[in-house]
Coordinates of C-alpha atoms and ligand atoms in Angstrom, one line a residue:
M2 CA 33.1 -42.3 -63.3
T3 CA 34.7 -40.5 -60.4
N4 CA 38.0 -38.9 -59.7
E5 CA 38.2 -39.6 -56.0
F6 CA 37.2 -41.9 -53.2
R7 CA 36.8 -40.8 -49.6
I8 CA 38.6 -43.1 -47.1
A9 CA 38.0 -42.9 -43.4
V10 CA 41.4 -43.8 -41.9
M11 CA 41.6 -45.2 -38.4
P12 CA 45.3 -45.9 -37.6
G13 CA 44.2 -46.9 -34.0
D14 CA 46.7 -48.3 -31.6
G15 CA 50.3 -49.6 -31.4
I16 CA 51.7 -50.7 -34.7
G17 CA 48.5 -49.6 -36.4
Q18 CA 49.9 -46.1 -36.3
E19 CA 53.1 -47.4 -38.1
V20 CA 51.7 -49.7 -40.8
T21 CA 48.8 -47.5 -41.8
P22 CA 50.9 -44.7 -43.4
A23 CA 53.0 -47.3 -45.2
A24 CA 49.9 -49.0 -46.7
L25 CA 48.3 -45.8 -47.8
A26 CA 51.6 -44.6 -49.4
V27 CA 51.7 -47.8 -51.4
A28 CA 48.0 -47.3 -52.4
D29 CA 48.6 -43.8 -53.5
A30 CA 51.6 -44.9 -55.6
A31 CA 49.6 -47.7 -57.3
L32 CA 46.7 -45.3 -58.1
A33 CA 49.2 -42.8 -59.5
K34 CA 50.3 -45.5 -61.9
T35 CA 46.8 -46.4 -63.1
G36 CA 45.9 -42.8 -63.5
G37 CA 43.5 -40.2 -62.3
I38 CA 41.9 -41.4 -59.1
R39 CA 42.8 -40.0 -55.7
L40 CA 42.0 -41.2 -52.2
I41 CA 40.8 -38.4 -50.1
R42 CA 41.6 -39.4 -46.5
E43 CA 39.9 -38.3 -43.4
E44 CA 41.4 -39.5 -40.1
A45 CA 38.9 -40.9 -37.7
P46 CA 40.5 -41.3 -34.2
A47 CA 39.5 -44.3 -32.2
G48 CA 41.0 -47.0 -30.0
A49 CA 42.4 -47.8 -26.6
A50 CA 44.9 -45.0 -26.4
L51 CA 42.1 -42.5 -27.2
Y52 CA 39.9 -44.1 -24.6
K53 CA 42.7 -43.7 -22.0
E54 CA 43.1 -40.1 -22.9
T55 CA 39.5 -39.0 -23.3
G56 CA 37.2 -41.7 -21.9
E57 CA 35.8 -42.4 -25.3
A58 CA 37.0 -45.2 -27.6
F59 CA 35.0 -44.4 -30.7
P60 CA 33.7 -40.8 -30.6
Q61 CA 30.6 -39.7 -32.6
T62 CA 32.8 -37.4 -34.8
S63 CA 34.8 -40.5 -36.0
R64 CA 31.5 -42.4 -36.5
S65 CA 30.2 -39.6 -38.8
I66 CA 33.5 -39.8 -40.8
C67 CA 33.0 -43.5 -41.3
D68 CA 29.3 -43.1 -42.2
K69 CA 30.2 -40.9 -45.1
A70 CA 33.3 -42.7 -46.4
D71 CA 33.4 -44.9 -49.5
A72 CA 35.6 -47.3 -47.5
I73 CA 37.2 -47.5 -44.1
Y74 CA 40.8 -48.4 -43.5
L75 CA 41.9 -49.5 -40.1
G76 CA 45.3 -50.1 -38.6
A77 CA 44.9 -52.1 -35.4
M78 CA 43.0 -51.5 -32.2
G79 CA 43.2 -52.5 -28.6
L80 CA 45.9 -52.5 -25.9
P81 CA 46.1 -55.2 -23.3
S82 CA 46.8 -52.6 -20.6
V83 CA 43.7 -50.5 -21.3
R84 CA 40.3 -52.1 -20.7
Y85 CA 36.7 -51.2 -19.9
A86 CA 35.6 -51.5 -16.3
D87 CA 34.2 -55.1 -16.9
G88 CA 37.7 -56.2 -18.1
T89 CA 36.8 -56.5 -21.8
E90 CA 39.2 -55.1 -24.4
I91 CA 38.5 -51.9 -26.3
A92 CA 37.6 -53.0 -29.8
P93 CA 35.9 -50.4 -32.0
Q94 CA 36.8 -52.7 -34.9
L95 CA 34.2 -55.1 -33.5
D96 CA 31.7 -52.2 -33.1
L97 CA 32.1 -51.4 -36.7
R98 CA 31.1 -54.9 -37.7
F99 CA 27.9 -54.7 -35.8
M100 CA 27.2 -51.0 -36.7
Y101 CA 27.4 -51.6 -40.4
N102 CA 26.4 -55.2 -40.6
L103 CA 29.8 -56.3 -42.0
Y104 CA 28.8 -59.9 -42.3
A105 CA 31.5 -61.2 -44.5
G106 CA 35.0 -61.4 -43.0
V107 CA 37.4 -62.1 -45.9
R108 CA 40.8 -63.6 -45.0
P109 CA 42.9 -64.4 -48.1
T110 CA 45.8 -66.8 -47.4
R111 CA 48.5 -67.0 -50.0
A112 CA 52.1 -68.1 -50.0
I113 CA 54.1 -65.2 -51.2
P114 CA 57.1 -66.6 -53.3
G115 CA 60.3 -65.9 -51.3
V116 CA 58.6 -65.7 -47.9
K117 CA 59.2 -68.7 -45.6
V118 CA 56.1 -70.8 -45.1
A119 CA 55.5 -73.1 -42.1
L120 CA 55.3 -76.4 -44.0
A121 CA 58.3 -78.1 -45.5
D122 CA 56.2 -79.9 -48.3
P123 CA 57.0 -78.1 -51.6
R124 CA 53.3 -77.9 -52.4
A125 CA 53.1 -75.3 -49.6
A126 CA 54.2 -72.8 -52.2
D127 CA 50.8 -73.3 -53.9
I128 CA 48.8 -72.3 -50.8
D129 CA 46.2 -69.9 -52.0
F130 CA 42.8 -70.0 -50.4
V131 CA 40.2 -67.6 -48.9
L132 CA 38.4 -68.0 -45.6
V133 CA 35.1 -66.2 -45.4
R134 CA 34.1 -65.8 -41.8
E135 CA 30.5 -64.8 -40.9
S136 CA 31.2 -61.8 -38.7
T137 CA 28.0 -60.6 -37.0
E138 CA 26.5 -63.5 -35.2
G139 CA 27.5 -67.1 -34.5
L140 CA 29.0 -67.3 -31.0
F141 CA 30.0 -63.6 -31.1
Y142 CA 26.2 -62.8 -31.1
S143 CA 26.7 -63.4 -27.3
R144 CA 29.2 -60.6 -27.0
G145 CA 28.2 -58.5 -24.0
K146 CA 25.3 -60.8 -23.2
G147 CA 27.0 -63.6 -21.4
T148 CA 26.0 -64.5 -17.9
V149 CA 27.5 -66.0 -14.8
E150 CA 25.1 -67.4 -12.2
D151 CA 26.1 -67.7 -8.6
D152 CA 29.7 -67.8 -9.5
A153 CA 29.0 -71.4 -10.6
T154 CA 27.7 -71.4 -14.2
A155 CA 28.6 -69.3 -17.2
R156 CA 26.6 -69.2 -20.4
E157 CA 27.0 -67.8 -23.9
T158 CA 24.5 -68.5 -26.6
M159 CA 25.2 -68.9 -30.3
Q160 CA 22.8 -67.5 -32.9
I161 CA 22.6 -68.6 -36.6
T162 CA 19.8 -66.9 -38.6
R163 CA 18.6 -67.8 -42.1
A164 CA 18.9 -64.2 -43.3
V165 CA 22.5 -63.6 -42.3
S166 CA 23.6 -67.1 -43.4
E167 CA 22.0 -66.7 -46.8
R168 CA 23.8 -63.4 -47.3
V169 CA 27.2 -64.7 -46.3
F170 CA 26.8 -67.9 -48.4
D171 CA 25.8 -65.9 -51.4
F172 CA 28.8 -63.7 -50.8
A173 CA 31.1 -66.7 -50.6
F174 CA 29.6 -68.4 -53.7
K175 CA 30.1 -65.2 -55.7
A176 CA 33.7 -64.8 -54.4
T177 CA 34.3 -68.4 -55.5
E178 CA 32.8 -67.7 -58.9
R179 CA 35.0 -64.7 -59.3
R180 CA 38.1 -66.8 -58.4
R181 CA 37.0 -69.4 -60.9
T182 CA 37.1 -66.7 -63.7
Q183 CA 40.7 -66.1 -62.5
G184 CA 41.7 -69.7 -63.1
K185 CA 41.3 -71.0 -59.5
A186 CA 39.5 -74.2 -58.6
G187 CA 36.0 -72.9 -58.0
R188 CA 35.2 -74.9 -55.0
L189 CA 33.5 -73.7 -51.8
T190 CA 33.8 -75.7 -48.6
L191 CA 31.5 -75.1 -45.6
I192 CA 33.2 -75.6 -42.2
D193 CA 30.7 -76.5 -39.4
K194 CA 30.0 -78.9 -36.6
A195 CA 26.7 -80.2 -38.1
N196 CA 27.2 -83.7 -36.6
V197 CA 26.8 -82.3 -33.0
F198 CA 24.9 -79.0 -33.0
T199 CA 21.4 -78.2 -34.2
A200 CA 22.5 -74.7 -35.1
F201 CA 25.2 -76.0 -37.4
A202 CA 22.8 -78.6 -39.0
F203 CA 20.6 -75.6 -39.8
F204 CA 23.6 -73.7 -41.1
R205 CA 24.5 -76.6 -43.4
K206 CA 20.9 -76.9 -44.7
I207 CA 20.9 -73.2 -45.7
F208 CA 24.3 -73.7 -47.3
D209 CA 23.1 -76.7 -49.4
E210 CA 20.1 -74.7 -50.5
A211 CA 22.4 -71.9 -51.6
A212 CA 24.6 -74.4 -53.4
G213 CA 21.6 -75.2 -55.7
R214 CA 21.7 -71.6 -56.9
Y215 CA 25.3 -71.9 -58.0
P216 CA 25.5 -75.0 -60.1
T217 CA 29.0 -74.2 -61.6
I218 CA 30.6 -74.2 -58.1
A219 CA 31.6 -77.4 -56.5
A220 CA 30.3 -77.2 -52.9
D221 CA 31.4 -79.5 -50.1
H222 CA 31.6 -79.7 -46.3
L223 CA 34.1 -80.3 -43.5
Y224 CA 33.6 -80.6 -39.8
V225 CA 35.7 -78.0 -38.1
D226 CA 38.0 -80.5 -36.4
A227 CA 38.7 -82.1 -39.8
A228 CA 39.1 -78.6 -41.4
A229 CA 41.9 -77.8 -38.9
L230 CA 43.7 -81.0 -40.0
V231 CA 43.2 -80.3 -43.7
M232 CA 44.5 -76.7 -43.2
V233 CA 47.8 -78.1 -41.9
A234 CA 48.1 -81.4 -43.8
Q235 CA 47.0 -80.2 -47.3
P236 CA 46.1 -76.5 -47.3
W237 CA 47.0 -76.3 -51.0
N238 CA 43.8 -78.2 -51.8
L239 CA 41.5 -75.5 -50.3
D240 CA 40.0 -72.8 -52.6
V241 CA 37.3 -70.9 -50.7
A242 CA 35.9 -71.9 -47.3
V243 CA 33.0 -70.3 -45.4
T244 CA 32.4 -70.7 -41.7
E245 CA 30.8 -69.4 -38.5
N246 CA 32.2 -66.4 -36.6
M247 CA 34.1 -68.2 -33.8
F248 CA 35.5 -71.0 -36.0
G249 CA 36.6 -68.3 -38.5
D250 CA 38.3 -66.4 -35.7
I251 CA 40.4 -69.4 -34.8
L252 CA 41.0 -70.8 -38.3
S253 CA 42.0 -67.5 -39.8
D254 CA 45.0 -67.2 -37.4
L255 CA 45.9 -70.8 -38.2
A256 CA 45.8 -69.9 -41.8
A257 CA 48.0 -66.8 -41.3
G258 CA 50.6 -69.1 -39.5
L259 CA 50.9 -71.2 -42.6
V260 CA 52.2 -68.3 -44.8
G261 CA 54.5 -66.3 -42.5
G262 CA 52.3 -65.2 -39.6
M263 CA 50.1 -62.2 -38.7
G264 CA 52.4 -59.8 -40.6
Y265 CA 51.3 -61.4 -43.9
A266 CA 47.5 -61.7 -43.2
P267 CA 45.3 -59.1 -44.8
S268 CA 41.6 -58.9 -44.2
A269 CA 38.3 -57.2 -45.1
D270 CA 35.0 -57.0 -43.3
I271 CA 32.4 -56.4 -46.0
G272 CA 28.7 -55.6 -45.8
D273 CA 26.1 -54.4 -48.3
E274 CA 26.9 -50.7 -47.9
H275 CA 30.2 -50.4 -46.0
A276 CA 33.5 -52.2 -45.8
V277 CA 36.5 -52.1 -43.4
F278 CA 39.9 -53.2 -44.5
Q279 CA 42.6 -54.0 -42.0
P280 CA 45.6 -56.2 -41.4
A281 CA 44.4 -59.2 -39.4
H282 CA 47.0 -58.6 -36.6
G283 CA 46.6 -56.6 -33.5
S284 CA 48.4 -53.6 -32.1
A285 CA 51.5 -55.7 -31.2
P286 CA 52.6 -53.5 -28.2
D287 CA 55.7 -55.7 -27.8
I288 CA 57.3 -54.2 -31.0
V289 CA 55.7 -50.8 -31.2
G290 CA 58.2 -48.0 -31.8
T291 CA 61.0 -50.4 -32.8
G292 CA 60.4 -50.0 -36.6
K293 CA 60.1 -53.8 -36.8
A294 CA 56.4 -54.1 -37.7
N295 CA 55.9 -55.9 -41.0
P296 CA 53.6 -53.7 -43.2
V297 CA 52.7 -56.5 -45.7
A298 CA 49.4 -57.4 -44.1
A299 CA 48.5 -53.7 -44.1
I300 CA 49.6 -53.2 -47.7
L301 CA 47.7 -56.2 -49.0
S302 CA 44.6 -55.0 -47.1
A303 CA 44.9 -51.7 -49.0
A304 CA 45.1 -53.7 -52.2
M305 CA 41.8 -55.5 -51.1
M306 CA 40.3 -52.1 -50.5
L307 CA 41.1 -50.9 -54.1
D308 CA 39.9 -54.2 -55.5
W309 CA 36.6 -53.8 -53.7
L310 CA 36.1 -50.1 -54.6
G311 CA 37.0 -50.9 -58.2
A312 CA 34.5 -53.7 -58.4
R313 CA 31.7 -51.9 -56.5
H314 CA 32.0 -48.7 -58.6
G315 CA 32.9 -50.2 -61.9
E316 CA 36.3 -48.5 -61.8
E317 CA 38.7 -50.8 -63.5
R318 CA 41.6 -48.4 -62.9
V319 CA 41.2 -48.8 -59.1
A320 CA 40.9 -52.6 -59.3
E321 CA 44.0 -52.6 -61.5
A322 CA 45.9 -50.6 -58.8
G323 CA 45.0 -53.3 -56.3
R324 CA 46.5 -56.0 -58.6
L325 CA 49.6 -53.9 -59.1
I326 CA 50.1 -53.8 -55.3
D327 CA 49.9 -57.6 -55.1
A328 CA 52.4 -58.0 -57.9
A329 CA 54.8 -55.4 -56.3
V330 CA 54.7 -57.3 -53.0
D331 CA 55.5 -60.6 -54.8
A332 CA 58.3 -58.9 -56.7
A333 CA 59.8 -57.4 -53.6
F334 CA 60.1 -60.8 -51.9
A335 CA 60.7 -63.0 -55.0
D336 CA 64.5 -63.4 -54.7
G337 CA 64.3 -64.3 -51.0
G338 CA 66.6 -61.5 -50.0
L339 CA 64.0 -59.4 -48.2
V340 CA 63.3 -61.1 -44.8
T341 CA 61.1 -59.4 -42.2
C342 CA 62.1 -59.1 -38.6
E343 CA 59.6 -61.6 -37.2
L344 CA 61.0 -64.2 -39.5
G345 CA 64.5 -63.6 -38.3
G346 CA 65.6 -61.0 -40.9
E347 CA 66.5 -57.3 -40.8
A348 CA 63.7 -55.8 -42.9
G349 CA 61.3 -53.6 -40.9
T350 CA 58.4 -51.3 -41.8
R351 CA 60.6 -48.8 -43.8
A352 CA 62.6 -51.4 -45.7
V353 CA 59.6 -53.4 -46.8
T354 CA 57.6 -50.4 -47.8
D355 CA 60.5 -49.0 -49.8
A356 CA 61.0 -52.3 -51.6
V357 CA 57.3 -52.5 -52.5
L358 CA 57.3 -48.9 -53.7
A359 CA 60.5 -49.5 -55.7
H360 CA 58.7 -52.3 -57.6
L361 CA 55.6 -50.2 -58.1
N362 CA 57.6 -47.4 -59.6
Ligands
ATP287 P1 45.1 -59.1 -30.8 O1 44.9 -59.5 -29.4 O2 44.2 -58.0 -31.2 O3 45.2 -60.3 -31.7 P2 48.0 -58.8 -30.5 O4 48.9 -57.8 -31.0 O5 48.1 -59.3 -29.1 O6 46.6 -58.4 -30.8 P3 48.6 -60.5 -32.8 O7 48.3 -59.4 -33.7 O8 48.1 -61.8 -33.0 O9 48.2 -60.2 -31.3 O10 50.2 -60.5 -32.7 C1 50.8 -61.4 -31.8 C2 52.3 -61.1 -31.9 O11 52.7 -61.3 -33.3 C3 52.6 -59.6 -31.7 O12 52.7 -59.4 -30.3 C4 53.9 -59.4 -32.5 O13 55.0 -59.9 -31.7 C5 53.7 -60.3 -33.7 N1 53.1 -59.5 -34.8 C6 51.8 -59.2 -35.1 N2 51.7 -58.4 -36.1 C7 53.0 -58.2 -36.6 C8 53.5 -57.5 -37.6 N3 52.8 -56.8 -38.5 N4 54.9 -57.4 -37.8 C9 55.7 -58.1 -36.9 N5 55.2 -58.8 -35.9 C10 53.9 -58.9 -35.7

């Protein structure tokens, strides 16, 4: 039993600075309802704006705050106009994945009743699946290691290891089991390209071995091209899917597009000791300062953080606060009257946050 959790807060760049306070205000209100547990926040400055100002994107003082935290909450990082000398973007959020071995990128995709979805089919209202993206290797293993020879040939190399694959598959099977206890289908789909690449055939072999350890879960496979089609043609049939880093990067944005866009896409990057929770969107410099940023992705990411903290520490009150947030978001949009700016409505950061808070209280 504890009375508090320490959260390293990294608002970061652009709209990260706007949606982070909204999400944490909602988390505080939900925890106040379930009683007794407080979030002690410590701000850990990082990002492109800080790099521009100080020459450092992720200072040691911020790393130490993250090291000691029970969970890390991140707004958004990176600005297209600020780059390292080699032209790559400033992305401390990627550094965190490698620093803390955050191998499981969790991207829930759920149609919120009352929010306009991309597909006209009425079954689109039932979209509710989770994409688990391996986040430390795959093609991203090559980050910073790519080569260009004689201005003629560029190479990047993918890495798939047994150890990391087993960990992420175990994570995905357990997440599927947990959903099954909540009345969901209990099916895990591996997305790969095992018909063409040796690395993916190996990935599939490890997945099939793992499937043997989870006999209650229906396990199947899709090639990534077919998965892209299924995600658009019948996404309501997906339950949990697990995939390689680069495929997950692409498919998770496609998934977000199904249910309202990046403003509705929460995410978590989870390892054995640490976890980072952040909206899946970037810093959106085009709307910064306008008050139009949709805070739902950030708010739902805070709910995921409470769910994870609650499960990890056996604190049902914290997990319950996470569920209250999901319910309050649904209630805020249920009658279709709250329409966010990027979907053609008037509701910006303040209006959406107030509506969610009103339903929590
Ligand atoms: P990154 O390159 O890190 O993905 P980005 O900001 O360029 O960052 P996205 O996050 O994919 O890219 O956002 C693309 C566009 O979608 C933004 O420029 C913005 O117009 C819109 N957008 C993203 N997040 C939100 C949000 N929370 N609310 C409203 N619009 C958003």
